[in-house]
mmCIF file of C-alpha atoms in Angstrom:
data_model
loop_
_atom_site.group_PDB
_atom_site.id
_atom_site.type_symbol
_atom_site.label_atom_id
_atom_site.label_comp_id
_atom_site.label_asym_id
_atom_site.label_seq_id
_atom_site.Cartn_x
_atom_site.Cartn_y
_atom_site.Cartn_z
ATOM 1 C CA MET A 1 -24.373 33.056 -112.344
ATOM 2 C CA ALA A 2 -26.379 34.579 -109.484
ATOM 3 C CA GLU A 3 -26.736 32.641 -106.273
ATOM 4 C CA ASN A 4 -30.013 30.774 -106.120
ATOM 5 C CA THR A 5 -31.633 31.404 -102.732
ATOM 6 C CA PHE A 6 -34.918 29.685 -103.678
ATOM 7 C CA LEU A 7 -33.082 26.400 -104.040
ATOM 8 C CA ASP A 8 -31.583 26.819 -100.558
ATOM 9 C CA ASP A 9 -35.083 26.980 -99.069
ATOM 10 C CA LEU A 10 -36.154 23.644 -100.507
ATOM 11 C CA GLU A 11 -35.592 20.399 -98.724
ATOM 12 C CA TYR A 12 -33.963 18.701 -101.671
ATOM 13 C CA LYS A 13 -30.445 17.784 -100.667
ATOM 14 C CA ALA A 14 -30.158 15.931 -103.954
ATOM 15 C CA ALA A 15 -30.566 19.170 -105.919
ATOM 16 C CA LYS A 16 -26.787 19.499 -106.097
ATOM 17 C CA TYR A 17 -26.836 16.501 -108.437
ATOM 18 C CA MET A 18 -28.723 18.356 -111.174
ATOM 19 C CA SER A 19 -27.127 18.404 -114.626
ATOM 20 C CA ASP A 20 -26.144 21.718 -116.174
ATOM 21 C CA ASP A 21 -29.173 21.598 -118.468
ATOM 22 C CA GLU A 22 -31.539 20.829 -115.579
ATOM 23 C CA TYR A 23 -30.044 23.652 -113.565
ATOM 24 C CA LYS A 24 -30.512 26.045 -116.518
ATOM 25 C CA VAL A 25 -34.200 25.125 -116.793
ATOM 26 C CA TYR A 26 -34.643 25.531 -113.056
ATOM 27 C CA ASN A 27 -32.878 28.907 -113.064
ATOM 28 C CA TYR A 28 -34.943 30.039 -116.037
ATOM 29 C CA TYR A 29 -38.131 29.615 -114.004
ATOM 30 C CA VAL A 30 -36.610 31.257 -110.926
ATOM 31 C CA GLY A 31 -35.260 34.134 -113.022
ATOM 32 C CA LYS A 32 -38.739 34.768 -114.398
ATOM 33 C CA GLY A 33 -40.158 34.767 -110.869
ATOM 34 C CA GLU A 34 -42.057 31.535 -111.521
ATOM 35 C CA ASN A 35 -41.015 29.842 -108.298
ATOM 36 C CA GLU A 36 -43.986 27.467 -108.351
ATOM 37 C CA LYS A 37 -42.953 26.153 -111.768
ATOM 38 C CA ALA A 38 -39.362 25.892 -110.545
ATOM 39 C CA GLU A 39 -40.478 23.837 -107.542
ATOM 40 C CA THR A 40 -42.686 21.621 -109.739
ATOM 41 C CA PHE A 41 -39.745 21.053 -112.086
ATOM 42 C CA LEU A 42 -37.471 20.191 -109.167
ATOM 43 C CA LYS A 43 -40.065 17.796 -107.710
ATOM 44 C CA SER A 44 -40.286 16.051 -111.093
ATOM 45 C CA LEU A 45 -36.544 15.364 -110.838
ATOM 46 C CA GLU A 46 -36.554 14.255 -107.211
ATOM 47 C CA ALA A 47 -36.415 10.478 -107.813
ATOM 48 C CA GLU A 48 -33.672 10.787 -110.433
ATOM 49 C CA LEU A 49 -31.662 13.191 -108.282
ATOM 50 C CA THR A 50 -31.949 10.804 -105.348
ATOM 51 C CA ARG A 51 -30.705 7.948 -107.579
ATOM 52 C CA ARG A 52 -27.715 10.077 -108.586
ATOM 53 C CA GLN A 53 -26.988 10.839 -104.961
ATOM 54 C CA ALA A 54 -27.225 7.116 -104.164
ATOM 55 C CA GLY A 55 -24.757 6.332 -106.939
ATOM 56 C CA TYR A 56 -22.370 8.879 -105.492
ATOM 57 C CA LEU A 57 -22.740 7.404 -101.997
ATOM 58 C CA ALA A 58 -22.181 3.873 -103.256
ATOM 59 C CA ALA A 59 -19.087 4.878 -105.246
ATOM 60 C CA GLU A 60 -17.757 6.786 -102.246
ATOM 61 C CA MET A 61 -18.203 3.739 -99.992
ATOM 62 C CA GLN A 62 -16.553 1.216 -102.350
ATOM 63 C CA ASP A 63 -13.024 2.112 -101.262
ATOM 64 C CA THR A 64 -13.746 2.336 -97.542
ATOM 65 C CA SER A 65 -13.144 -0.303 -94.910
ATOM 66 C CA ASN A 66 -15.672 -3.038 -94.284
ATOM 67 C CA LEU A 67 -16.125 -1.683 -90.773
ATOM 68 C CA LYS A 68 -17.213 1.697 -92.160
ATOM 69 C CA LYS A 69 -19.599 -0.143 -94.479
ATOM 70 C CA LEU A 70 -21.148 -1.803 -91.416
ATOM 71 C CA PHE A 71 -21.881 1.636 -89.965
ATOM 72 C CA PHE A 72 -23.521 2.526 -93.273
ATOM 73 C CA ALA A 73 -25.592 -0.683 -93.040
ATOM 74 C CA ALA A 74 -26.821 0.340 -89.584
ATOM 75 C CA GLU A 75 -27.715 3.814 -90.874
ATOM 76 C CA SER A 76 -29.531 2.276 -93.835
ATOM 77 C CA GLY A 77 -31.562 -0.041 -91.598
ATOM 78 C CA PHE A 78 -32.454 2.773 -89.221
ATOM 79 C CA ASP A 79 -33.427 4.967 -92.174
ATOM 80 C CA GLN A 80 -35.614 2.170 -93.534
ATOM 81 C CA PHE A 81 -37.476 1.861 -90.232
ATOM 82 C CA TRP A 82 -38.330 5.570 -90.107
ATOM 83 C CA SER A 83 -39.171 5.641 -93.795
ATOM 84 C CA GLY A 84 -41.718 2.897 -93.194
ATOM 85 C CA VAL A 85 -43.233 4.809 -90.280
ATOM 86 C CA GLY A 86 -43.324 7.941 -92.446
ATOM 87 C CA ASN A 87 -45.180 6.129 -95.226
ATOM 88 C CA LEU A 88 -48.031 5.074 -92.941
ATOM 89 C CA ASP A 89 -49.995 8.229 -93.741
ATOM 90 C CA ASN A 90 -49.546 7.529 -97.463
ATOM 91 C CA LEU A 91 -50.880 4.019 -96.909
ATOM 92 C CA ILE A 92 -53.920 5.274 -95.018
ATOM 93 C CA LEU A 93 -54.670 8.045 -97.518
ATOM 94 C CA GLY A 94 -53.786 5.971 -100.600
ATOM 95 C CA THR A 95 -51.357 8.645 -101.816
ATOM 96 C CA GLU A 96 -47.994 8.292 -103.517
ATOM 97 C CA ALA A 97 -45.345 6.668 -101.357
ATOM 98 C CA ASP A 98 -42.259 8.637 -100.481
ATOM 99 C CA ILE A 99 -39.221 8.080 -102.654
ATOM 100 C CA PRO A 100 -36.691 5.827 -100.899
ATOM 101 C CA SER A 101 -33.753 7.779 -99.552
ATOM 102 C CA ALA A 102 -30.356 7.814 -101.225
ATOM 103 C CA THR A 103 -29.059 5.766 -98.289
ATOM 104 C CA GLN A 104 -31.634 3.042 -98.942
ATOM 105 C CA MET A 105 -30.941 3.098 -102.680
ATOM 106 C CA ALA A 106 -27.165 2.895 -102.195
ATOM 107 C CA SER A 107 -27.213 0.070 -99.672
ATOM 108 C CA PRO A 108 -27.797 -2.858 -102.099
ATOM 109 C CA GLU A 109 -25.013 -1.615 -104.358
ATOM 110 C CA ILE A 110 -22.636 -1.334 -101.407
ATOM 111 C CA ARG A 111 -23.674 -4.796 -100.206
ATOM 112 C CA GLU A 112 -22.840 -6.315 -103.621
ATOM 113 C CA GLY A 113 -19.174 -5.498 -103.077
ATOM 114 C CA ILE A 114 -18.943 -7.343 -99.762
ATOM 115 C CA SER A 115 -18.503 -11.089 -99.498
ATOM 116 C CA GLY A 116 -18.020 -13.785 -96.896
ATOM 117 C CA GLY A 117 -18.403 -13.046 -93.224
ATOM 118 C CA TRP A 118 -18.410 -9.300 -93.824
ATOM 119 C CA GLY A 119 -21.425 -9.728 -96.092
ATOM 120 C CA VAL A 120 -23.295 -11.617 -93.386
ATOM 121 C CA ALA A 121 -22.274 -8.950 -90.869
ATOM 122 C CA TYR A 122 -23.575 -6.247 -93.236
ATOM 123 C CA ASP A 123 -26.956 -7.972 -93.536
ATOM 124 C CA LEU A 124 -27.238 -8.506 -89.781
ATOM 125 C CA THR A 125 -26.199 -4.930 -89.027
ATOM 126 C CA GLN A 126 -28.738 -3.521 -91.463
ATOM 127 C CA THR A 127 -31.473 -5.696 -89.965
ATOM 128 C CA LEU A 128 -30.477 -4.672 -86.445
ATOM 129 C CA GLY A 129 -30.563 -0.986 -87.483
ATOM 130 C CA ASN A 130 -34.056 -1.530 -88.844
ATOM 131 C CA GLN A 131 -35.337 -3.314 -85.736
ATOM 132 C CA LEU A 132 -33.517 -1.382 -83.018
ATOM 133 C CA PRO A 133 -36.194 1.331 -82.612
ATOM 134 C CA SER A 134 -38.875 -1.357 -82.151
ATOM 135 C CA ILE A 135 -36.688 -3.273 -79.716
ATOM 136 C CA ALA A 136 -35.993 -0.134 -77.674
ATOM 137 C CA LEU A 137 -39.676 0.801 -77.571
ATOM 138 C CA GLY A 138 -40.545 -2.754 -76.591
ATOM 139 C CA MET A 139 -38.052 -2.709 -73.726
ATOM 140 C CA MET A 140 -39.505 0.545 -72.419
ATOM 141 C CA THR A 141 -43.175 -0.454 -72.767
ATOM 142 C CA THR A 142 -43.488 -4.180 -72.050
ATOM 143 C CA GLY A 143 -43.295 -5.053 -75.736
ATOM 144 C CA VAL A 144 -46.663 -3.901 -77.039
ATOM 145 C CA VAL A 145 -45.545 -0.531 -78.416
ATOM 146 C CA GLY A 146 -42.427 -2.102 -79.932
ATOM 147 C CA ASN A 147 -44.533 -4.651 -81.785
ATOM 148 C CA ILE A 148 -46.875 -1.929 -83.017
ATOM 149 C CA ALA A 149 -43.927 0.189 -84.175
ATOM 150 C CA MET A 150 -42.455 -2.746 -86.074
ATOM 151 C CA GLY A 151 -45.810 -3.465 -87.707
ATOM 152 C CA VAL A 152 -46.306 0.185 -88.677
ATOM 153 C CA SER A 153 -42.832 0.366 -90.211
ATOM 154 C CA ALA A 154 -43.302 -2.919 -92.073
ATOM 155 C CA ALA A 155 -46.692 -1.795 -93.410
ATOM 156 C CA GLY A 156 -45.304 1.548 -94.551
ATOM 157 C CA ASN A 157 -42.315 -0.078 -96.236
ATOM 158 C CA ALA A 158 -44.510 -2.675 -97.954
ATOM 159 C CA TYR A 159 -46.788 0.090 -99.217
ATOM 160 C CA SER A 160 -43.820 2.097 -100.478
ATOM 161 C CA GLU A 161 -42.418 -0.912 -102.306
ATOM 162 C CA MET A 162 -45.818 -1.690 -103.819
ATOM 163 C CA ARG A 163 -46.278 1.891 -105.091
ATOM 164 C CA ASN A 164 -42.698 2.107 -106.363
ATOM 165 C CA ASN A 165 -43.314 -1.090 -108.341
ATOM 166 C CA GLY A 166 -46.316 0.462 -110.051
ATOM 167 C CA TYR A 167 -49.194 -1.013 -108.070
ATOM 168 C CA SER A 168 -52.075 1.165 -106.968
ATOM 169 C CA PRO A 169 -53.907 0.879 -103.651
#
């Protein structure tokens, strides 16, 4: 099979999770020089590919230490903050919300496997990761910018959740 350079140019890290049949369809379009159709096909798979990537991440994390899971919780919280900020334009324009990242999708599954004090630590670490950018901005700007950043992120995340649950603006 020839190397697919078109796929390398796309920003779909999850593309490596395509099934053989999906990859054949994608390569069919690329082979015919129909790169726009190939990209449209890949975009139609984006949510499912991200879910597959999340499943892989969650399975990979199950056998790691609780301390490593706490680092994942921080990454997930931080990712959630920036995802919310990134969805602000979708909220303003009333367009489709971005698909949650594989990290955000994997986090609840990872959290299910943690109990007791480690579970509480996971929740607190994820929350801290989510709020740390706002806290840092607040410390540097007398609080106002930090509060705005937190509000923007919360609004973007609420909009994303609303759209992902099937509601329209």
